[in-house]
PDB file of N, CA and C in Angstrom:
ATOM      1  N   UNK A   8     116.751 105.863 -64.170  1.00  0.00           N
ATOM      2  CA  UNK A   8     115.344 105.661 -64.465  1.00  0.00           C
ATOM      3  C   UNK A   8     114.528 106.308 -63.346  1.00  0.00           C
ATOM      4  N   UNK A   9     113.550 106.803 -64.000  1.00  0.00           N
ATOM      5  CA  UNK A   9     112.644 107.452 -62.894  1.00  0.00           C
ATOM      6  C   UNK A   9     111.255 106.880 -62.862  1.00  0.00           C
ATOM      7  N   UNK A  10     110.611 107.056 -61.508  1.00  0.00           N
ATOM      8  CA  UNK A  10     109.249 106.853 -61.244  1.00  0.00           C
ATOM      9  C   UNK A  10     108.258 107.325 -61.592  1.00  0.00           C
ATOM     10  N   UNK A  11     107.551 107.294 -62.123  1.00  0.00           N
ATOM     11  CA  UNK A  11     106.128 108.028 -62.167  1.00  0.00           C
ATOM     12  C   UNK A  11     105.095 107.753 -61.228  1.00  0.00           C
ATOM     13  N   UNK A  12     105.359 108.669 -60.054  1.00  0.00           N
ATOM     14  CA  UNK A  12     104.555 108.998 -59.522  1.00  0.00           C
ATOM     15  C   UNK A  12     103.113 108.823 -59.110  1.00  0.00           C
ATOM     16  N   UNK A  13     102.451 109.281 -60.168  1.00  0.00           N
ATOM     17  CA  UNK A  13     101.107 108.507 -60.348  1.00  0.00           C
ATOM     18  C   UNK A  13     100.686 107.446 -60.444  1.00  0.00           C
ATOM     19  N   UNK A  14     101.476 106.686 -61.317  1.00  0.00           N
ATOM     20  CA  UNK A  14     101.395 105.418 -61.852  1.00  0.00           C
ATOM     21  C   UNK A  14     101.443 104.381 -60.158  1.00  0.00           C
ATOM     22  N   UNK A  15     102.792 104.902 -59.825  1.00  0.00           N
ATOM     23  CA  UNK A  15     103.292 103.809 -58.929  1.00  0.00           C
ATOM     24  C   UNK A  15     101.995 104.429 -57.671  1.00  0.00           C
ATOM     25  N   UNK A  16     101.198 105.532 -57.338  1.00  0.00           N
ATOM     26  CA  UNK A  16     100.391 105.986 -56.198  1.00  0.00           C
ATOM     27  C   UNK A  16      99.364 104.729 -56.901  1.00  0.00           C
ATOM     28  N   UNK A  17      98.705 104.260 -58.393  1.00  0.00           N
ATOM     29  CA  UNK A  17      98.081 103.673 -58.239  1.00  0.00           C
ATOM     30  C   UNK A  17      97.826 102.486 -58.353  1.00  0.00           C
ATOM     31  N   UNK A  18      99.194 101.973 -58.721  1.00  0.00           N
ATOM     32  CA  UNK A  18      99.326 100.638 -58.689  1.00  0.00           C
ATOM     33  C   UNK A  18      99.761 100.040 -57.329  1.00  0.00           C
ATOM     34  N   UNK A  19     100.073 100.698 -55.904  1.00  0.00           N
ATOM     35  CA  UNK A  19     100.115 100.735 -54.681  1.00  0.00           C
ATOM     36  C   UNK A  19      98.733 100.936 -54.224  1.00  0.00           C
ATOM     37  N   UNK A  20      97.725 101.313 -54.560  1.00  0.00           N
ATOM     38  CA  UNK A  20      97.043 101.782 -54.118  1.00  0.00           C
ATOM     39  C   UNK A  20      95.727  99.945 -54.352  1.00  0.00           C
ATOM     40  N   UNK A  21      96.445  99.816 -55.706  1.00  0.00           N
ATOM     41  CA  UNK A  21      95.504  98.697 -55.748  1.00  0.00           C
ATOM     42  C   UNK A  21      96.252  97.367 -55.162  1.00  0.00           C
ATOM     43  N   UNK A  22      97.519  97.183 -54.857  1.00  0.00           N
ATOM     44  CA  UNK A  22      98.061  96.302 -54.052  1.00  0.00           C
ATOM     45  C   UNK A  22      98.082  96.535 -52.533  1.00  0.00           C
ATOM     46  N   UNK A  23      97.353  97.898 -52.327  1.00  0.00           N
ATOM     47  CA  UNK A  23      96.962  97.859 -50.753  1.00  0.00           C
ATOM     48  C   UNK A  23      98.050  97.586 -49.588  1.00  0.00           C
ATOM     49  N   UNK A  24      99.111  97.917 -50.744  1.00  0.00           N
ATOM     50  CA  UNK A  24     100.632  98.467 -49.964  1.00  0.00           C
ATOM     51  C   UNK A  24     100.961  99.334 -48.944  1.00  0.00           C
ATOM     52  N   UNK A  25     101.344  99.224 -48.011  1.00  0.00           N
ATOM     53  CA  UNK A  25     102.089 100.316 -46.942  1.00  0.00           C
ATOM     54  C   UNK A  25     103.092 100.107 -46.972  1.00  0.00           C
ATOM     55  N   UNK A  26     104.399 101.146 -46.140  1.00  0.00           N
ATOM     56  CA  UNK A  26     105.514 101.325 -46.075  1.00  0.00           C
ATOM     57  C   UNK A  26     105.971 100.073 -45.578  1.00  0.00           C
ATOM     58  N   UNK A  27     105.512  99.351 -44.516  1.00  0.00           N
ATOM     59  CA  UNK A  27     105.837  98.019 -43.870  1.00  0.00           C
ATOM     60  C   UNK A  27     106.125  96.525 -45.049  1.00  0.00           C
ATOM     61  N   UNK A  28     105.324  97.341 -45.834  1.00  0.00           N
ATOM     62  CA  UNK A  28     105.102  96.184 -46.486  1.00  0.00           C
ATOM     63  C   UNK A  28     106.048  96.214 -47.965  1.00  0.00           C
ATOM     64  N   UNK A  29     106.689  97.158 -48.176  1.00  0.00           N
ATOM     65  CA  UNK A  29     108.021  97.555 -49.018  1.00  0.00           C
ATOM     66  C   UNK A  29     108.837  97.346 -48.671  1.00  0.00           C
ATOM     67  N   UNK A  30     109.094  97.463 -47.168  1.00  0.00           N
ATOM     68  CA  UNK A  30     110.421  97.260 -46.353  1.00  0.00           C
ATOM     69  C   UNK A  30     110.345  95.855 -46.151  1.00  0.00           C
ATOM     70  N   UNK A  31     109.769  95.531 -46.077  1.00  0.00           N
ATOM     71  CA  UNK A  31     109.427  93.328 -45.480  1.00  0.00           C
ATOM     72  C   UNK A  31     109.700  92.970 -47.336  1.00  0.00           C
ATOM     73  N   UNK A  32     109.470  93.585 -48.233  1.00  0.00           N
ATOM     74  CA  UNK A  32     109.987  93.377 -49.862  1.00  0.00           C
ATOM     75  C   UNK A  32     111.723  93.283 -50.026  1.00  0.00           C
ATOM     76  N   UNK A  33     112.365  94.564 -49.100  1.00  0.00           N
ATOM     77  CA  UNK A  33     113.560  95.034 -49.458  1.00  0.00           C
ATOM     78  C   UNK A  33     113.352  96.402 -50.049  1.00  0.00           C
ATOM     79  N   UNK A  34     112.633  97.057 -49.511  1.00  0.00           N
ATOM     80  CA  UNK A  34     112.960  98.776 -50.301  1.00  0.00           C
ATOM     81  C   UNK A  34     112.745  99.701 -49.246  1.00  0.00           C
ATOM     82  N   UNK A  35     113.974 100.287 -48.875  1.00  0.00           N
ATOM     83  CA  UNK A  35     113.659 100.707 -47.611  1.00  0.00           C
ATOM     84  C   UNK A  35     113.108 102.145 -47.918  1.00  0.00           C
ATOM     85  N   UNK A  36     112.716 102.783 -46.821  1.00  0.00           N
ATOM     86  CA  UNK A  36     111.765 103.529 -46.728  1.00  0.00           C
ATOM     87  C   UNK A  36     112.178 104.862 -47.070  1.00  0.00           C
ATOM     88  N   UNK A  37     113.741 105.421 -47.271  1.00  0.00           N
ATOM     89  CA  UNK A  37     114.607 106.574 -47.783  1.00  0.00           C
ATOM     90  C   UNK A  37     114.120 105.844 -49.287  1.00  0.00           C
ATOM     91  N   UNK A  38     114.323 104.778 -49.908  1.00  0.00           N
ATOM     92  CA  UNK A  38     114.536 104.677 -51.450  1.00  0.00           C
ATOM     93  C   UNK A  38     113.274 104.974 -51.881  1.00  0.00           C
ATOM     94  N   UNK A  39     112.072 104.985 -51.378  1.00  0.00           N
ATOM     95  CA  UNK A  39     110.541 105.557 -51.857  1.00  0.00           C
ATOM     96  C   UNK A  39     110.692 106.883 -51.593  1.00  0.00           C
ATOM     97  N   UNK A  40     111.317 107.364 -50.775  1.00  0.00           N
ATOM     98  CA  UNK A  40     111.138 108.827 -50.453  1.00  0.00           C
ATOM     99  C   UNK A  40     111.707 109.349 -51.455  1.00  0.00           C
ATOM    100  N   UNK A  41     112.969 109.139 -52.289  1.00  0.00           N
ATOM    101  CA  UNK A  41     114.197 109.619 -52.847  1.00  0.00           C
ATOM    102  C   UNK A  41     113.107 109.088 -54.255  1.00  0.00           C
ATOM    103  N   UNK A  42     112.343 108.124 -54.560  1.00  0.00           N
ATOM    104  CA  UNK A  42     111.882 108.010 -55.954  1.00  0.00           C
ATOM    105  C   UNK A  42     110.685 109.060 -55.544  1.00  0.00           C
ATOM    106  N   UNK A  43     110.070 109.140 -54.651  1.00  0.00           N
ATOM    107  CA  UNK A  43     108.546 110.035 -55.079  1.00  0.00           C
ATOM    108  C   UNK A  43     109.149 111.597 -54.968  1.00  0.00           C
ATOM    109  N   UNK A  44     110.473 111.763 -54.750  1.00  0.00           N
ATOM    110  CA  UNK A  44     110.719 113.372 -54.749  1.00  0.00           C
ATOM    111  C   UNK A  44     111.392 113.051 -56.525  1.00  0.00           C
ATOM    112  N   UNK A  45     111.282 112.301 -57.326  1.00  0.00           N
ATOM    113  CA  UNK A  45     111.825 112.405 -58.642  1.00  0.00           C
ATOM    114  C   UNK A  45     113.171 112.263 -58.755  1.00  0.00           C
ATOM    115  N   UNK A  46     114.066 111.430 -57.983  1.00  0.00           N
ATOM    116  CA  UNK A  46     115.294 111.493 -57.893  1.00  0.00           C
ATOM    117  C   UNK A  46     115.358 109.857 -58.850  1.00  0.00           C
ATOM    118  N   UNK A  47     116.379 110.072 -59.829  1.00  0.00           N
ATOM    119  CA  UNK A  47     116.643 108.649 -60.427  1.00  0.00           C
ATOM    120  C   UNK A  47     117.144 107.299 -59.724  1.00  0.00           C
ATOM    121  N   UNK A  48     116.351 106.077 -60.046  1.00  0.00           N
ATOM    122  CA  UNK A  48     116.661 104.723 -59.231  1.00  0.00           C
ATOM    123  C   UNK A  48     117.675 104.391 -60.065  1.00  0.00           C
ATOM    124  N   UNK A  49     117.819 103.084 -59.409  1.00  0.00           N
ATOM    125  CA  UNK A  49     119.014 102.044 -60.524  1.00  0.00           C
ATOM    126  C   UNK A  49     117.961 100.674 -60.990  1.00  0.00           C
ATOM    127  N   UNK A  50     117.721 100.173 -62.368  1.00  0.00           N
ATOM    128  CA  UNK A  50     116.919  99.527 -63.018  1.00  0.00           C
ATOM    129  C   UNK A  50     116.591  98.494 -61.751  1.00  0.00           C
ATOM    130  N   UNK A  51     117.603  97.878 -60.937  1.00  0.00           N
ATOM    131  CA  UNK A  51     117.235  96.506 -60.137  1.00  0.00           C
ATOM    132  C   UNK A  51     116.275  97.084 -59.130  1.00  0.00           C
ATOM    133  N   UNK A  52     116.337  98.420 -58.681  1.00  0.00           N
ATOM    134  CA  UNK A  52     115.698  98.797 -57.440  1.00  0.00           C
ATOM    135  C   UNK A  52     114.398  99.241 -57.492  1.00  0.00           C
ATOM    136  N   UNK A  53     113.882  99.260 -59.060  1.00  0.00           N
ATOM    137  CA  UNK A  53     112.441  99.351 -60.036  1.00  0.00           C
ATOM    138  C   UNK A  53     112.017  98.177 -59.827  1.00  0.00           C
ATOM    139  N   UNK A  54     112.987  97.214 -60.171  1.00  0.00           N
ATOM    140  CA  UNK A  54     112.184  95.970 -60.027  1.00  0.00           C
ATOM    141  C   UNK A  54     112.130  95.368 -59.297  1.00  0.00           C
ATOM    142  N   UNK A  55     112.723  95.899 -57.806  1.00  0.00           N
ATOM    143  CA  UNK A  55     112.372  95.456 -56.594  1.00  0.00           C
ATOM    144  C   UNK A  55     110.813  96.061 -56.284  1.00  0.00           C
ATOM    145  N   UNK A  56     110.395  97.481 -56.389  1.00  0.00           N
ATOM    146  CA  UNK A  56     109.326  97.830 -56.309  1.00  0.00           C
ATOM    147  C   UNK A  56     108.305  97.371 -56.952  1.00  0.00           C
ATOM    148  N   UNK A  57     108.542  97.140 -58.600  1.00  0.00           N
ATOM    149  CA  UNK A  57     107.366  96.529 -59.507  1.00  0.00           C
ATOM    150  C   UNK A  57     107.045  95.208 -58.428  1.00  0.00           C
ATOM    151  N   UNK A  58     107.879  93.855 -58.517  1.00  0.00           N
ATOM    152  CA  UNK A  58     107.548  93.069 -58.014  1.00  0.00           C
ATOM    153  C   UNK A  58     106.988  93.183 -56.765  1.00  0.00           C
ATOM    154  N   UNK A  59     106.732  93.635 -55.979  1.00  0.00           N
ATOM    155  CA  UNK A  59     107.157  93.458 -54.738  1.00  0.00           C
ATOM    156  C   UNK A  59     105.090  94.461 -55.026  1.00  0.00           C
ATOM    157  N   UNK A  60     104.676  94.966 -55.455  1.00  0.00           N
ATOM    158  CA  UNK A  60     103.395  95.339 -56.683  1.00  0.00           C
ATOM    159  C   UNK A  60     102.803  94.487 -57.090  1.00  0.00           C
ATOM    160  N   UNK A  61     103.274  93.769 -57.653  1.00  0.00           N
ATOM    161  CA  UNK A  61     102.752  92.738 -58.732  1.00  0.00           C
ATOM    162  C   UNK A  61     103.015  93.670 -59.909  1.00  0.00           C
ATOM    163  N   UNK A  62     103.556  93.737 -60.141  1.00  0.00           N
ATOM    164  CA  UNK A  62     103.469  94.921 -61.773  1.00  0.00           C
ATOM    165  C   UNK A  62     104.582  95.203 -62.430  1.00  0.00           C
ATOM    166  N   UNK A  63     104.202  95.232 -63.579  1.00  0.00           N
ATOM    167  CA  UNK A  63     105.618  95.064 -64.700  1.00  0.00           C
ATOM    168  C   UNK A  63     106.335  96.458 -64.346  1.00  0.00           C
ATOM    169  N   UNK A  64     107.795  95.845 -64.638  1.00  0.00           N
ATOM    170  CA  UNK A  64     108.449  97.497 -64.262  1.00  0.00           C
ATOM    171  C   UNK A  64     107.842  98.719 -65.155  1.00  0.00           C
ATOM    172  N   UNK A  65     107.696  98.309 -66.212  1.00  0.00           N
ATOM    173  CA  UNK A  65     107.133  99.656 -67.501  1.00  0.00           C
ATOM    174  C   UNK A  65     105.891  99.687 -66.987  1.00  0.00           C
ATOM    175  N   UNK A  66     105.609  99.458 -66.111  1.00  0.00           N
ATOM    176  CA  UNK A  66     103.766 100.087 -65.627  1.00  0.00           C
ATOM    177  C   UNK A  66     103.655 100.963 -64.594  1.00  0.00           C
ATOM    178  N   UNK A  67     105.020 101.297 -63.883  1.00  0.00           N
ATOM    179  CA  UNK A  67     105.282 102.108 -62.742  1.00  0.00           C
ATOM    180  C   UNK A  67     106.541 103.285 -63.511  1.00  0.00           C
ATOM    181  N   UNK A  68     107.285 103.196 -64.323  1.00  0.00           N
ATOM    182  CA  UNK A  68     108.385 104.049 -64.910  1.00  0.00           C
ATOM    183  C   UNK A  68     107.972 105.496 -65.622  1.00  0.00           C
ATOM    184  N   UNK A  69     108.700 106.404 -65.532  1.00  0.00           N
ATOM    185  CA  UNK A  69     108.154 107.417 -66.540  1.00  0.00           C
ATOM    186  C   UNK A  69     109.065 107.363 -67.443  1.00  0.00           C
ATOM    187  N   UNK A  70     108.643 107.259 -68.487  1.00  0.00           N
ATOM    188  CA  UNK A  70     108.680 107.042 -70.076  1.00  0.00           C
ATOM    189  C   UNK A  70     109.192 108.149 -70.951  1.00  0.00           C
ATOM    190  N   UNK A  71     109.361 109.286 -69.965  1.00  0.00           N
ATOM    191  CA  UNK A  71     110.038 110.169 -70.736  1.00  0.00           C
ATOM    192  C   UNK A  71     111.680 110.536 -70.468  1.00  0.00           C
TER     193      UNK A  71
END
């Protein structure tokens, strides 16, 4: 499964997220790097990010 990019820049953007604050979640700071270069996650490590957001996993995923 992959990230979309956009989605997840603005649903971070409205949870007023930093890197500190992903890593204090559990997502360390290679696994954002490795999703925003388009590299595929594993479903649990989406929904470490959604949550960790507030946001449903299908509101951060690309759909294609």
């Amino acid at each position: 499964m992959k990230l979309n990019k956009q989605k997840f820049l603005i649903a971070r953007a409205r949870a007023c997220m930093g890197q500190a604050d992903f890593e204090a979640a559990g997502v360390p700071k290679g696994t954002l790097c490795r999703a925003m270069n388009g590299k595929g996650l594993k479903p649990e490590t989406l929904g470490k990010i959604a949550k960790a957001l507030g946001v449903d996993v299908t509101e951060i995923i690309d759909e294609d």
